[in-house]
Amino acid sequence: MEAKDTFFSKKYLINCRGSLLDLSQPRIMGVLNVTPDSFYDGGRYFQEKAISEQLDKLIAGGADIIDVGGYSSRPGADHIPVSEERDRIRPVLDLIRKKHPGLIVSVDTFRAEIAREVVEDYQVDIINDISAGEMDPPIFDAIAELQVPYIMMHMKGTPQDMKERAHYEDMMKEIMDYFSGKYDQLRKLGVNDIILDPGFGFGKTVQHNYQLLYNLNQFKIFELPVMVGISRKSMIYKTLDITPDESLNGTTVLNTIALMNGANILRVHDVKEAREVIKLVERYRTSTKNS
């Protein structure tokens, strides 16, 4: 692999509340789930003390963005009402804006109503939508009006049924066509800052996930930044026959491959380790470039 030709070569800037975040060098999104049933950290962060400590840990580790999620999207997770998602995330956003008013914050939601509230009430910088508008189509109009960066992910089906829908005739073509259509819709609405997330683990088998990682560089055809979320997922622990708790080493390996294949953002549970990956891969890249 010629690393110098595959990563860190495109200038990407996204507008976060008037400040430009440069994605031409990889960034880290630290995960802060406040759900009882997420596959790895579900139920860990409900008390204010635990949330505050985890937030401090993510920031100290070098997170560029904190992603707050109140809706579990693991396979087969229960669908919850808007009110429950709202009640989970608002106290966390209160805490973040009180302790770290300048922090770049993303909210992981597919709901237009939630997106509007968190941007207007908490000046949330980024909306991270697992369904790319499929589960709540009005979110596209909301993003266009709010003018915040939008992460759109590929997911086949919903968290409730995606495991049963992991069938493709040509997976890469289907995902590329999916993003092409969504991109056109968003551009016509005037959305400027779009980030792609191929959706590792969402309506895809373990083999699909490795095929997706191998072909990650193909998404550069869109000339948009790409986010990768493979932290502690089943493509790691099922392959190694271990648990999510034992999957940090595997996460590090696959994050390295993702960076070398063009990832601009790593969405992770373990920020310090991801920061080390970026530093080492960047050292490798510059050594290759200057050789």
Coordinates of C-alpha atoms in Angstrom, one line a residue:
M1 CA 0.0 0.0 0.0
E2 CA 1.3 3.4 -0.9
A3 CA 0.3 5.3 2.1
K4 CA 1.3 8.7 0.7
D5 CA -1.4 8.3 -2.0
T6 CA -4.3 7.2 0.2
F7 CA -4.6 9.3 3.3
F8 CA -4.2 12.8 4.8
S9 CA -4.1 14.3 1.3
K10 CA -7.4 16.2 1.0
K11 CA -8.2 19.5 2.6
Y12 CA -11.5 19.2 4.5
L13 CA -12.9 22.0 6.6
I14 CA -16.2 21.9 8.4
N15 CA -17.9 24.8 10.1
C16 CA -18.6 24.3 13.8
R17 CA -20.5 27.3 15.2
G18 CA -18.3 29.7 13.1
S19 CA -15.0 28.0 13.7
L20 CA -13.5 25.8 11.1
L21 CA -12.4 22.3 12.1
D22 CA -9.7 21.0 9.7
L23 CA -10.2 17.3 8.9
S24 CA -7.2 17.0 6.6
Q25 CA -5.4 15.6 9.6
P26 CA -7.4 12.8 11.4
R27 CA -9.7 13.7 14.3
I28 CA -11.0 11.6 17.1
M29 CA -14.7 11.5 18.1
G30 CA -15.0 10.2 21.7
V31 CA -18.2 8.2 22.4
L32 CA -20.4 9.1 25.4
N33 CA -23.4 6.8 25.4
V34 CA -26.1 7.4 28.0
T35 CA -28.1 4.3 27.2
P36 CA -28.8 1.3 29.3
D37 CA -28.1 -1.3 26.6
S38 CA -25.4 -0.2 24.2
F39 CA -23.3 -3.2 23.2
Y40 CA -20.1 -2.0 25.0
D41 CA -20.7 0.8 27.4
G42 CA -24.5 0.6 28.0
G43 CA -25.5 1.5 31.5
R44 CA -22.1 2.8 32.6
Y45 CA -22.9 6.6 32.4
F46 CA -26.1 7.5 34.1
Q47 CA -25.0 9.2 37.3
E48 CA -23.6 12.7 36.9
K49 CA -20.3 11.8 38.6
A50 CA -19.7 8.9 36.2
I51 CA -20.6 11.0 33.2
S52 CA -18.3 13.8 34.3
E53 CA -15.4 11.5 34.9
Q54 CA -15.8 9.8 31.5
L55 CA -16.1 13.2 29.8
D56 CA -12.9 14.3 31.5
K57 CA -11.2 11.1 30.5
L58 CA -12.2 11.5 26.8
I59 CA -11.0 15.1 26.8
A60 CA -7.7 14.3 28.5
G61 CA -7.1 11.5 26.0
G62 CA -7.3 14.0 23.2
A63 CA -10.8 13.8 21.8
D64 CA -11.6 16.5 19.2
I65 CA -15.3 15.8 19.3
I66 CA -17.6 14.3 21.9
D67 CA -20.5 12.3 20.5
V68 CA -23.5 12.1 22.9
G69 CA -25.9 9.3 22.2
G70 CA -29.2 8.6 24.0
Y71 CA -30.7 6.0 21.6
S72 CA -29.1 2.6 21.5
S73 CA -28.5 1.4 18.0
R74 CA -27.1 -2.1 18.7
P75 CA -28.8 -4.9 16.8
G76 CA -32.2 -5.6 18.2
A77 CA -32.2 -2.7 20.6
D78 CA -35.6 -1.4 21.8
H79 CA -37.1 1.5 20.0
I80 CA -37.7 4.3 22.5
P81 CA -39.9 7.4 22.3
V82 CA -38.6 10.9 21.7
S83 CA -39.3 11.9 25.3
E84 CA -37.0 9.2 26.6
E85 CA -34.1 10.1 24.2
R86 CA -34.5 13.7 25.2
D87 CA -34.5 13.0 28.9
R88 CA -31.3 11.0 28.6
I89 CA -29.2 13.5 26.6
R90 CA -30.3 16.9 28.0
P91 CA -28.6 16.5 31.4
V92 CA -25.4 15.4 29.7
L93 CA -25.5 18.4 27.4
D94 CA -26.2 20.7 30.4
L95 CA -23.1 19.3 32.1
I96 CA -20.9 19.6 29.0
R97 CA -21.8 23.2 28.3
K98 CA -21.4 24.1 31.9
K99 CA -17.9 22.5 32.2
H100 CA -16.6 22.9 28.6
P101 CA -18.6 25.6 26.8
G102 CA -16.2 25.6 23.8
L103 CA -16.1 21.8 23.3
I104 CA -17.1 20.5 19.9
V105 CA -20.1 18.3 20.5
S106 CA -22.0 15.9 18.3
V107 CA -25.4 14.4 19.1
D108 CA -26.1 10.9 17.8
T109 CA -29.7 11.1 16.7
F110 CA -31.9 10.3 13.7
R111 CA -34.8 12.5 14.9
A112 CA -35.4 16.0 13.4
E113 CA -37.1 17.1 16.6
I114 CA -34.1 16.2 18.8
A115 CA -31.7 17.7 16.3
R116 CA -33.4 21.1 16.4
E117 CA -33.6 21.1 20.1
V118 CA -30.0 20.3 20.8
V119 CA -28.6 22.8 18.3
E120 CA -30.9 25.6 19.4
D121 CA -30.7 24.9 23.1
Y122 CA -27.1 23.7 23.5
Q123 CA -25.4 25.0 20.4
V124 CA -24.5 21.4 19.4
D125 CA -22.0 21.5 16.6
I126 CA -22.7 18.3 14.6
I127 CA -25.6 15.9 14.1
N128 CA -24.7 12.3 13.7
D129 CA -27.5 10.4 12.0
I130 CA -27.3 6.6 11.8
S131 CA -30.1 6.4 9.3
A132 CA -29.2 9.2 6.8
G133 CA -32.7 10.5 7.0
E134 CA -34.4 7.1 6.5
M135 CA -35.9 6.8 10.0
D136 CA -37.1 10.5 10.1
P137 CA -37.0 12.2 6.7
P138 CA -37.7 15.7 8.0
I139 CA -34.2 15.7 9.5
F140 CA -32.8 16.8 6.1
D141 CA -34.8 20.0 6.1
A142 CA -33.9 20.5 9.8
I143 CA -30.1 20.2 9.0
A144 CA -30.5 22.6 6.0
E145 CA -32.2 25.2 8.3
L146 CA -29.8 24.7 11.2
Q147 CA -26.7 24.7 8.9
V148 CA -24.6 22.3 11.0
P149 CA -22.3 19.6 9.8
Y150 CA -24.2 16.4 9.2
I151 CA -22.8 12.8 9.5
M152 CA -24.9 10.4 7.4
M153 CA -24.4 6.7 7.9
H154 CA -25.3 3.8 5.8
M155 CA -27.6 1.3 7.5
K156 CA -29.8 -1.3 5.9
G157 CA -33.0 -1.3 7.8
T158 CA -33.3 -0.2 11.4
P159 CA -31.5 -1.3 14.6
Q160 CA -34.5 -3.5 15.2
D161 CA -34.2 -5.5 12.0
M162 CA -30.9 -4.7 10.3
K163 CA -29.3 -8.0 11.4
E164 CA -31.9 -9.9 9.3
R165 CA -31.4 -7.6 6.3
A166 CA -27.7 -8.0 5.8
H167 CA -27.9 -9.3 2.2
Y168 CA -26.4 -7.6 -0.8
E169 CA -25.8 -8.5 -4.5
D170 CA -23.0 -5.9 -4.7
M171 CA -22.5 -4.3 -1.3
M172 CA -20.1 -1.6 -2.4
K173 CA -22.2 -0.5 -5.3
E174 CA -25.3 -0.4 -3.2
I175 CA -23.7 1.7 -0.5
M176 CA -22.1 4.1 -3.1
D177 CA -25.5 4.5 -4.8
Y178 CA -27.1 5.1 -1.5
F179 CA -24.7 7.9 -0.6
S180 CA -24.9 9.4 -4.1
G181 CA -28.7 9.8 -3.8
K182 CA -28.5 11.2 -0.2
Y183 CA -25.7 13.6 -1.2
D184 CA -27.8 15.0 -4.1
Q185 CA -30.7 15.5 -1.8
L186 CA -28.7 17.4 0.8
R187 CA -26.9 19.5 -1.7
K188 CA -30.2 20.6 -3.2
L189 CA -31.3 21.7 0.2
G190 CA -28.2 23.7 0.7
V191 CA -26.4 21.5 3.3
N192 CA -22.7 22.4 3.0
D193 CA -20.8 20.2 5.5
I194 CA -21.4 16.5 5.0
I195 CA -19.5 13.6 6.4
L196 CA -19.9 9.9 5.3
D197 CA -20.0 7.0 7.7
P198 CA -20.1 3.6 5.9
G199 CA -21.8 2.0 8.9
F200 CA -19.6 -0.8 10.1
G201 CA -21.9 -3.3 11.8
F202 CA -25.1 -1.8 10.7
G203 CA -26.9 -4.3 8.4
K204 CA -23.6 -6.0 7.6
T205 CA -22.1 -9.4 8.4
V206 CA -18.6 -9.7 9.7
Q207 CA -17.4 -10.5 6.2
H208 CA -19.2 -7.4 4.8
N209 CA -17.4 -5.3 7.4
Y210 CA -14.0 -6.4 6.4
Q211 CA -14.9 -6.0 2.7
L212 CA -16.0 -2.4 3.6
L213 CA -12.7 -1.7 5.4
Y214 CA -10.7 -3.0 2.5
N215 CA -12.5 -0.8 0.0
L216 CA -12.8 2.2 2.3
N217 CA -10.7 4.4 0.0
Q218 CA -13.4 4.2 -2.7
F219 CA -15.5 6.7 -0.8
K220 CA -13.0 9.4 -1.6
I221 CA -14.8 9.7 -5.0
F222 CA -17.4 11.9 -3.1
E223 CA -14.6 14.3 -2.0
L224 CA -16.2 14.3 1.5
P225 CA -14.6 13.4 4.8
V226 CA -15.2 9.8 6.0
M227 CA -15.8 8.7 9.6
V228 CA -15.1 5.2 10.7
G229 CA -16.7 3.6 13.8
I230 CA -15.3 0.1 14.4
S231 CA -14.4 0.5 18.1
R232 CA -14.9 -2.8 20.0
K233 CA -17.4 -4.0 17.4
S234 CA -18.4 -7.6 16.6
M235 CA -16.1 -7.7 13.5
I236 CA -13.3 -7.7 16.1
Y237 CA -14.5 -9.8 19.0
K238 CA -16.3 -12.4 16.8
T239 CA -13.2 -12.9 14.7
L240 CA -10.9 -13.2 17.7
D241 CA -13.5 -15.2 19.8
I242 CA -13.2 -12.7 22.6
T243 CA -15.5 -10.1 24.3
P244 CA -16.0 -6.4 23.6
D245 CA -14.1 -5.7 26.8
E246 CA -11.1 -7.6 25.4
S247 CA -11.3 -5.9 22.0
L248 CA -9.1 -2.8 22.4
N249 CA -6.0 -4.3 20.7
G250 CA -8.1 -5.4 17.7
T251 CA -9.7 -1.9 17.6
T252 CA -6.2 -0.4 17.4
V253 CA -5.2 -2.6 14.5
L254 CA -8.3 -1.9 12.5
N255 CA -8.2 1.8 13.2
T256 CA -4.7 1.8 11.8
I257 CA -5.9 0.1 8.6
A258 CA -8.8 2.6 8.4
L259 CA -6.5 5.6 8.6
M260 CA -4.3 4.1 5.9
N261 CA -7.3 3.7 3.8
G262 CA -8.5 7.3 4.1
A263 CA -10.5 7.7 7.3
N264 CA -10.7 11.3 8.5
I265 CA -12.5 10.7 11.8
L266 CA -12.2 7.8 14.2
R267 CA -15.2 7.3 16.4
V268 CA -13.9 5.5 19.5
H269 CA -14.5 4.5 23.1
D270 CA -10.8 4.6 23.9
V271 CA -9.4 8.1 22.9
K272 CA -5.9 7.9 24.2
E273 CA -5.1 4.7 22.2
A274 CA -6.7 6.2 19.1
R275 CA -4.5 9.3 19.5
E276 CA -1.4 7.1 19.6
V277 CA -2.6 5.4 16.4
I278 CA -2.9 8.7 14.6
K279 CA 0.5 9.8 15.8
L280 CA 2.3 6.7 14.7
V281 CA 0.5 6.5 11.3
E282 CA 1.3 10.2 10.7
R283 CA 5.0 9.5 11.5
Y284 CA 4.9 6.6 9.1
R285 CA 3.3 8.8 6.4
T286 CA 5.8 11.6 6.7
S287 CA 8.7 9.1 6.7
T288 CA 7.4 7.6 3.4
K289 CA 6.8 11.0 1.9
N290 CA 10.3 12.2 2.7
S291 CA 12.2 9.1 1.7

